[in-house]
Coordinates of N, CA and C in Angstrom, one line a residue:
M1226 N 0.8 -1.2 0.0 CA 0.0 0.0 0.0 C 0.9 1.2 0.0
P1227 N 0.6 2.2 -0.8 CA 1.4 3.4 -0.9 C 1.3 4.3 0.3
K1228 N 2.3 5.2 0.5 CA 2.2 6.1 1.6 C 1.1 7.1 1.5
M1229 N 0.6 7.5 2.6 CA -0.5 8.6 2.6 C 0.2 9.9 2.3
K1230 N -0.5 10.7 1.5 CA 0.1 12.0 1.2 C -0.5 13.1 2.1
T1231 N 0.4 14.0 2.5 CA 0.0 15.1 3.4 C -0.6 16.2 2.5
N1232 N -1.8 16.7 2.9 CA -2.3 17.9 2.2 C -1.5 19.1 2.5
R1233 N -0.7 19.6 1.5 CA 0.3 20.6 1.8 C -0.3 21.9 2.2
S1234 N -1.5 22.2 1.6 CA -2.1 23.5 2.0 C -2.5 23.5 3.5
A1235 N -3.0 22.4 4.0 CA -3.3 22.3 5.4 C -2.0 22.3 6.3
A1236 N -1.0 21.6 5.8 CA 0.3 21.5 6.5 C 0.9 22.9 6.8
K1237 N 0.7 23.8 5.8 CA 1.3 25.2 5.9 C 0.5 26.0 6.9
R1238 N -0.8 25.7 7.2 CA -1.7 26.5 8.0 C -1.9 26.0 9.4
I1239 N -1.6 24.7 9.6 CA -2.0 24.0 10.9 C -0.7 23.4 11.5
K1240 N -0.5 23.5 12.8 CA 0.6 22.9 13.5 C 0.0 22.0 14.5
K1241 N 0.7 20.9 14.8 CA 0.3 20.0 15.8 C 1.0 20.3 17.1
T1242 N 0.3 20.4 18.2 CA 0.9 20.7 19.5 C 1.4 19.5 20.2
A1243 N 2.1 19.6 21.3 CA 2.8 18.5 21.9 C 1.7 17.5 22.5
S1244 N 0.5 18.0 22.8 CA -0.5 17.1 23.4 C -1.3 16.5 22.2
G1245 N -1.0 16.9 21.0 CA -1.7 16.2 19.9 C -2.9 17.1 19.3
K1246 N -3.2 18.2 19.9 CA -4.2 19.1 19.4 C -3.7 19.8 18.2
L1247 N -4.6 20.4 17.4 CA -4.2 21.1 16.2 C -4.4 22.6 16.4
K1248 N -3.4 23.4 16.1 CA -3.4 24.8 16.3 C -3.5 25.5 14.9
R1249 N -4.4 26.5 14.8 CA -4.6 27.3 13.6 C -4.6 28.8 13.9
F1250 N -4.4 29.6 12.9 CA -4.6 31.0 13.0 C -5.9 31.4 12.4
K1251 N -6.5 32.5 13.0 CA -7.8 33.0 12.6 C -7.7 33.7 11.2
S1252 N -8.9 33.6 10.5 CA -9.0 34.3 9.2 C -9.5 35.7 9.4
M1253 N -9.7 36.4 8.3 CA -10.3 37.8 8.3 C -9.3 38.9 8.8
H1254 N -8.0 38.6 8.7 CA -7.0 39.6 9.3 C -6.0 40.0 8.2
S1255 N -6.4 39.9 6.9 CA -5.5 40.2 5.9 C -5.7 41.6 5.2
H1256 N -7.0 41.9 5.0 CA -7.3 43.2 4.4 C -8.7 43.7 4.8
I1257 N -9.1 44.9 4.4 CA -10.3 45.6 4.8 C -10.3 45.6 6.4
L1258 N -9.2 46.2 6.9 CA -9.1 46.3 8.4 C -9.6 47.6 9.0
T1259 N -9.9 48.5 8.1 CA -10.3 49.8 8.6 C -11.7 49.8 9.3
K1260 N -12.6 49.0 8.9 CA -13.9 48.9 9.5 C -14.0 48.0 10.7
K1261 N -12.9 47.2 10.9 CA -12.9 46.3 12.1 C -12.3 47.1 13.3
T1262 N -12.9 46.8 14.5 CA -12.5 47.4 15.7 C -11.1 47.0 16.1
T1263 N -10.4 47.8 16.9 CA -9.1 47.4 17.4 C -9.1 46.1 18.2
K1264 N -10.1 46.0 19.0 CA -10.3 44.8 19.8 C -10.4 43.5 18.9
R1265 N -11.2 43.7 17.9 CA -11.5 42.5 17.0 C -10.2 42.1 16.3
K1266 N -9.4 43.1 15.8 CA -8.1 42.9 15.1 C -7.1 42.3 16.0
R1267 N -7.1 42.7 17.3 CA -6.2 42.2 18.3 C -6.5 40.7 18.6
N1268 N -7.8 40.4 18.6 CA -8.1 39.0 18.9 C -7.9 38.1 17.7
L1269 N -7.9 38.6 16.5 CA -7.7 37.8 15.3 C -6.2 37.5 15.2
R1270 N -5.3 38.2 15.9 CA -3.9 37.9 15.8 C -3.6 36.6 16.5
K1271 N -4.4 36.2 17.5 CA -4.1 35.1 18.4 C -4.4 33.8 17.6
A1272 N -3.6 32.7 18.0 CA -3.9 31.4 17.4 C -5.0 30.8 18.3
T1273 N -5.7 29.8 17.7 CA -6.7 29.0 18.4 C -6.6 27.6 18.0
M1274 N -7.3 26.7 18.8 CA -7.3 25.3 18.5 C -8.4 25.0 17.5
I1275 N -8.2 23.9 16.8 CA -9.3 23.4 15.8 C -10.3 22.8 16.7
A1276 N -11.6 23.0 16.3 CA -12.7 22.4 17.1 C -12.7 20.9 17.1
H1277 N -13.1 20.3 18.2 CA -13.1 18.9 18.4 C -13.9 18.2 17.3
S1278 N -15.0 18.8 16.8 CA -15.8 18.1 15.7 C -15.0 18.1 14.4
D1279 N -14.0 18.9 14.2 CA -13.3 18.9 12.9 C -12.0 18.1 13.0
L1280 N -11.6 17.6 14.1 CA -10.3 17.0 14.3 C -10.1 15.8 13.4
R1281 N -11.2 15.0 13.2 CA -11.0 13.8 12.4 C -10.8 14.2 10.9
R1282 N -11.4 15.2 10.5 CA -11.3 15.7 9.1 C -9.9 16.1 8.8
F1283 N -9.3 16.9 9.8 CA -7.9 17.4 9.6 C -6.9 16.4 9.8
S1284 N -7.1 15.4 10.7 CA -6.1 14.3 10.9 C -5.9 13.5 9.6
V1285 N -7.0 13.4 8.8 CA -6.8 12.7 7.5 C -5.9 13.5 6.6
M1286 N -6.0 14.9 6.6 CA -5.2 15.7 5.8 C -3.7 15.7 6.3
L1287 N -3.5 15.5 7.6 CA -2.2 15.5 8.1 C -1.9 14.2 8.8
P1288 N -1.5 13.2 8.0 CA -1.3 11.9 8.6 C -0.1 11.7 9.5
N1289 N 0.9 12.6 9.4 CA 2.1 12.5 10.2 C 1.9 13.2 11.5

């Protein structure tokens, strides 16, 4: 059986933590920032964990 291929677009956006959770960065922080509040932009800078319901879908994309 051949090796499983990693989805490269997902691998560039998602990192695996030491405990096995998946960390991602939030979207909506690249352009059209003038209408967004300072608080909203500050919170978009922070990383967050992928939801538990999506873990199985992303673990298929990132087999390693």
